[in-house]
Every structure is written in C-alpha cells, then in structure tokens.
Amino acid sequence: MRLILLGAPGAGKGTVAKMLTALDGSVQISTGDILRGAVKDGTELGKKADAYMKAGDLVPDDLILGIMAERLQQPDCANGFLLDGFPRTIPQAEALGGMLDKLGIKLDFAVNLDVPREVILDRLTTRRTCSNPACQEIYNVKSKPTKKEGVCDKCGSPVIQRDDETEEAISKRLDTYNEKTAPLADYYRKKGMLLDINATSSDTVVNTIKSKLGIGCCGSCA
Ligand code: AMP
C-alpha cells in the first residue's frame, strides 16, 4: 500500500502506520523520526532542525524535501510505504506529487485522522517514547505503560518524554498544524484522494483502511 497519513500530532498516525506495515511489508516513513535521529546523532541536518522542533515549528521545506527525495528511492519502498508526518504543507504536497510522478509511483489515497483536540492533548502529555532512534516504540503512562518504569519493553533503552511534548510546545504544534497542515485535507479531497476517518481507536482506523484497500481479515478474502 502507498498511503499518506494526515492528522494532528497525537492523532495516532505513528501507531496506525506501525499496524499497517505488519500487513504487507510496506515501510513507515516518519519525517519526525528521521529528524529526531539526526538531532540525536548531531548531523548537519539535526543541527539545522533542532531549534525548530523544540519550538514546535515546522522545519523548512527544503530540508524535508531533500530527505524525502532520497528516502523514497530506497529499495525498501518497493513494497509500499506509509507517509507519517509528510507532507505537512501545500508546497511539500506539490513537491511530493512531482517526486512520485518522476519515480512512476501512484498513491492509493491520503487518510485524514480526525480526533478531538481534548483527546489529542491528553494523549500527548501522557505519551512517552523510547529514546533509541532505531526503536522509538511509543508508550502511554495511562493506556500503555512500560512493564518496568522508564525502560523500553522492546529494547531496554530509557523511555522519555519528548522535548516537544511539553504543554507549551504541544499547543504551538497544534496551532502550526491548523494553520499549515490542515489545508492538506482539502487539497487531497479536491483530487478525489481523501479518506476521512473520525476515530479515536487505532483498530477502527486500520479496519477502515483495510476495507477501502480491499484487504480481508485473513489476507485471502476481500
Ligand atoms: P512529528 O513526530 O511528525 O510530530 O514531528 C516532530 C517535529 O518534526 C515537528 O513538530 C516538526 O518540527 C518536524 N517535522 C516533522 N515532519 C516535518 C515535515 N514534513 N515538515 C516540517 N517539519 C517536520
């Protein structure tokens, strides 16, 4: 499958993407994860992106487009991909269209995850993330705690609250989302490519996407 996942921070894009990759070997491409890895490794990209991310602002389009042009050409994208956190602006969406045309790739559709603001705020302030860039498993102190406090169940690395998940940064990220990213839903709706899902449960979202793609319960029934 080749999908774009749209939705505010905390809408569940990452969780849904991880569930979908298990279905057909598609890869999750999260620009946020790539940037956090670059910040942690202290690369040039990370140094340029760090301050924007901490403030809850978007990283400039040219940096993001450079990352994506490279990423989409990697061999693991041949089985499909789930774009999580990209595109975030209309210019990014237009540039993505150009990249995919050049590569001869057609998207299935864009999914818009619509989750109430109060649910998002609660999720983000209670969210914890594995600090290991290769893992980045997501936990929640209320609904999905680690077995041992502060330690990732999967890889044993410390589990942290992200710098951009303080109340102030979250509020800024939601404002940025409403201003710059929410218009993308209309952009893809006008192209006849949007699947709107009003859902707070990841299972419901995944089942709705599966049925739109014609993927059945066992992989052989539709
Ligand atoms: P995320 O994990 O997707 O919420 O991304 C975390 C942060 O990384 C965002 O608040 C932005 O600062 C930056 N970021 C991620 N993806 C993009 C993008 N497509 N365009 C610009 N900035 C991005």
Coordinates of C-alpha atoms and ligand atoms in Angstrom, one line a residue:
M1 CA 0.0 0.0 0.0
R2 CA 1.1 3.6 -0.7
L3 CA -0.7 6.0 1.7
I4 CA -0.3 9.4 3.2
L5 CA -1.4 9.6 6.8
L6 CA -2.7 13.1 7.7
G7 CA -3.8 14.2 11.2
A8 CA -2.7 16.4 14.0
P9 CA 0.2 15.5 16.3
G10 CA -1.2 12.8 18.6
A11 CA -4.0 11.7 16.2
G12 CA -2.4 8.2 16.0
K13 CA -0.6 8.3 12.7
G14 CA 2.5 6.5 14.0
T15 CA 0.5 3.8 15.8
V16 CA -1.7 3.2 12.7
A17 CA 1.4 3.2 10.4
K18 CA 3.1 0.5 12.6
M19 CA 0.0 -1.7 12.5
L20 CA -0.4 -1.3 8.7
T21 CA 3.3 -2.2 8.0
A22 CA 2.6 -5.6 9.5
L23 CA 0.0 -6.3 6.8
D24 CA 2.0 -6.2 3.6
G25 CA 5.6 -5.3 4.3
S26 CA 5.1 -1.6 3.5
V27 CA 7.6 0.7 5.3
Q28 CA 6.6 3.5 7.7
I29 CA 8.4 6.8 6.7
S30 CA 8.2 9.2 9.5
T31 CA 10.0 12.5 8.9
G32 CA 9.7 13.2 12.7
D33 CA 11.6 10.0 13.5
I34 CA 14.2 10.7 10.8
L35 CA 14.7 14.3 12.2
R36 CA 14.9 13.1 15.8
G37 CA 17.5 10.5 14.8
A38 CA 19.5 13.3 13.1
V39 CA 19.3 15.5 16.2
K40 CA 20.5 12.7 18.4
D41 CA 23.4 11.8 16.1
G42 CA 24.4 15.5 15.8
T43 CA 24.4 15.5 12.0
E44 CA 24.3 18.7 9.9
L45 CA 20.6 18.1 9.3
G46 CA 20.0 17.6 13.0
K47 CA 21.8 20.8 13.9
K48 CA 19.6 22.8 11.5
A49 CA 16.3 21.1 12.6
D50 CA 16.8 21.1 16.3
A51 CA 15.6 24.6 17.3
Y52 CA 12.5 24.4 15.0
M53 CA 11.5 21.1 16.5
K54 CA 11.9 22.2 20.1
A55 CA 9.8 25.3 19.5
G56 CA 7.0 23.2 17.8
D57 CA 7.7 24.9 14.4
L58 CA 8.0 23.2 11.1
V59 CA 11.4 22.5 9.8
P60 CA 12.0 24.4 6.4
D61 CA 10.6 22.7 3.4
D62 CA 13.9 22.5 1.5
L63 CA 15.4 20.3 4.3
I64 CA 12.4 18.0 4.4
L65 CA 12.2 17.7 0.6
G66 CA 15.9 16.7 0.5
I67 CA 15.3 13.9 3.0
M68 CA 12.2 12.6 1.2
A69 CA 13.6 12.7 -2.3
E70 CA 16.4 10.3 -1.1
R71 CA 14.2 8.2 1.2
L72 CA 11.6 7.4 -1.5
Q73 CA 14.2 5.9 -3.8
Q74 CA 15.5 3.4 -1.2
P75 CA 14.8 -0.2 -2.2
D76 CA 12.6 -1.0 0.8
C77 CA 10.0 1.4 -0.6
A78 CA 9.3 -1.1 -3.4
N79 CA 6.8 -3.0 -1.2
G80 CA 4.9 0.3 -0.5
F81 CA 5.1 3.0 2.2
L82 CA 3.1 4.9 4.7
L83 CA 4.0 8.6 4.9
D84 CA 3.7 9.6 8.5
G85 CA 4.2 13.4 9.1
F86 CA 4.9 14.3 5.5
P87 CA 3.6 16.2 3.6
R88 CA 3.0 19.0 6.2
T89 CA 2.5 22.0 3.9
I90 CA 0.9 22.6 0.4
P91 CA 4.4 23.2 -1.2
Q92 CA 5.5 19.8 0.3
A93 CA 2.4 18.1 -1.1
E94 CA 3.1 19.6 -4.5
A95 CA 6.8 18.6 -4.4
L96 CA 5.7 15.0 -3.4
G97 CA 3.4 14.8 -6.4
G98 CA 6.4 15.7 -8.6
M99 CA 8.7 13.2 -7.0
L100 CA 6.2 10.4 -7.3
D101 CA 5.5 11.2 -11.0
K102 CA 9.2 11.1 -11.7
L103 CA 9.5 7.7 -10.0
G104 CA 6.4 6.4 -11.7
I105 CA 4.7 5.7 -8.4
K106 CA 0.9 6.2 -7.8
L107 CA -0.5 6.7 -4.3
D108 CA -3.6 4.8 -3.2
F109 CA -5.0 7.7 -1.2
A110 CA -4.5 10.0 1.8
V111 CA -6.1 9.3 5.1
N112 CA -7.2 12.1 7.4
L113 CA -7.4 11.1 11.0
D114 CA -9.8 13.4 12.8
V115 CA -9.5 13.2 16.5
P116 CA -11.0 15.7 19.1
R117 CA -8.5 18.3 20.5
E118 CA -9.0 17.3 24.1
V119 CA -8.2 13.6 23.2
I120 CA -5.1 14.8 21.5
L121 CA -3.9 17.0 24.4
D122 CA -4.4 14.1 26.9
R123 CA -2.6 11.6 24.6
L124 CA 0.4 13.9 24.0
T125 CA 1.0 14.9 27.6
T126 CA 0.9 11.3 28.7
R127 CA 2.9 9.9 25.8
R128 CA 6.4 8.5 26.3
T129 CA 8.8 7.4 23.5
C130 CA 11.8 5.0 23.5
S131 CA 14.9 7.1 23.2
N132 CA 16.7 4.6 21.0
P133 CA 16.4 6.1 17.4
A134 CA 16.3 2.6 15.9
C135 CA 13.3 1.6 18.1
Q136 CA 11.2 4.7 19.0
E137 CA 8.4 2.5 20.5
I138 CA 5.6 4.6 21.8
Y139 CA 4.1 4.2 25.3
N140 CA 1.5 6.0 27.3
V141 CA 1.6 6.3 31.1
K142 CA -2.2 5.7 31.3
S143 CA -3.1 3.3 28.5
K144 CA 0.2 1.5 27.6
P145 CA 2.8 1.8 30.4
T146 CA 6.2 0.1 30.1
K147 CA 6.5 -3.1 32.2
K148 CA 9.4 -1.7 34.1
E149 CA 9.1 2.1 34.8
G150 CA 11.1 4.2 32.3
V151 CA 12.6 1.3 30.4
C152 CA 11.5 0.2 26.9
D153 CA 9.9 -3.3 26.8
K154 CA 11.4 -3.9 23.4
C155 CA 15.0 -2.8 23.5
G156 CA 15.7 -1.8 27.2
S157 CA 16.6 1.8 26.4
P158 CA 15.3 4.7 28.5
V159 CA 11.8 5.8 27.7
I160 CA 11.4 9.6 27.7
Q161 CA 9.0 12.5 27.3
R162 CA 9.9 14.3 24.1
D163 CA 11.2 17.9 24.3
D164 CA 8.3 18.9 22.0
E165 CA 5.7 17.2 24.3
T166 CA 5.6 19.9 27.0
E167 CA 2.2 21.7 27.2
E168 CA 3.6 24.8 25.6
A169 CA 5.2 23.1 22.6
I170 CA 2.1 20.9 22.1
S171 CA -0.1 23.9 21.9
K172 CA 2.3 25.5 19.4
R173 CA 2.4 22.3 17.3
L174 CA -1.4 22.1 17.2
D175 CA -1.6 25.8 16.1
T176 CA 1.0 25.1 13.4
Y177 CA -1.0 22.1 12.3
N178 CA -4.2 24.0 12.0
E179 CA -2.6 26.8 10.0
K180 CA -0.2 24.9 7.7
T181 CA -1.2 21.2 7.6
A182 CA -5.0 21.0 8.0
P183 CA -5.5 22.6 4.5
L184 CA -3.9 19.5 3.0
A185 CA -7.2 17.6 3.7
D186 CA -9.0 19.8 1.2
Y187 CA -6.0 19.6 -1.2
Y188 CA -6.4 15.8 -1.4
R189 CA -10.2 15.9 -1.1
K190 CA -10.3 18.0 -4.3
K191 CA -8.2 15.5 -6.1
G192 CA -10.7 12.7 -5.0
M193 CA -7.9 11.1 -3.0
L194 CA -9.1 11.6 0.6
L195 CA -10.4 9.0 3.1
D196 CA -11.7 10.9 6.2
I197 CA -11.9 8.8 9.4
N198 CA -13.4 10.1 12.6
A199 CA -12.0 7.7 15.1
T200 CA -10.2 7.6 18.3
S201 CA -9.4 3.9 18.2
S202 CA -6.4 2.7 16.0
D203 CA -8.2 -0.7 15.4
T204 CA -11.2 1.1 13.8
V205 CA -8.8 3.2 11.7
V206 CA -6.9 0.2 10.5
N207 CA -10.0 -1.7 9.7
T208 CA -11.5 1.2 7.7
I209 CA -8.3 1.5 5.7
K210 CA -8.2 -2.3 5.1
S211 CA -11.7 -2.3 3.8
K212 CA -11.0 0.6 1.5
L213 CA -8.0 -1.2 0.1
G214 CA -9.9 -4.5 -0.2
I215 CA -7.7 -6.3 2.3
G216 CA -9.7 -9.0 4.0
C217 CA -9.4 -10.5 7.5
C218 CA -7.1 -13.3 6.5
G219 CA -5.2 -11.8 3.6
S220 CA -7.0 -14.1 1.1
C221 CA -10.6 -12.9 1.5
A222 CA -11.6 -9.4 0.5
Ligands
AMP1 P1 6.2 14.5 14.3 O1 6.9 13.4 15.1 O2 5.7 14.1 13.0 O3 5.2 15.2 15.2 O4 7.3 15.6 14.0 C1 8.1 16.3 15.1 C2 8.6 17.6 14.6 O5 9.5 17.4 13.5 C3 7.6 18.6 14.0 O6 7.0 19.3 15.1 C4 8.4 19.4 13.1 O7 9.2 20.4 13.8 C5 9.3 18.4 12.5 N1 8.8 17.8 11.3 C6 8.4 16.5 11.1 N2 7.9 16.3 9.8 C7 8.0 17.5 9.2 C8 7.6 18.0 7.9 N3 7.1 17.2 7.0 N4 7.9 19.3 7.6 C9 8.4 20.1 8.5 N5 8.7 19.8 9.8 C10 8.5 18.5 10.1

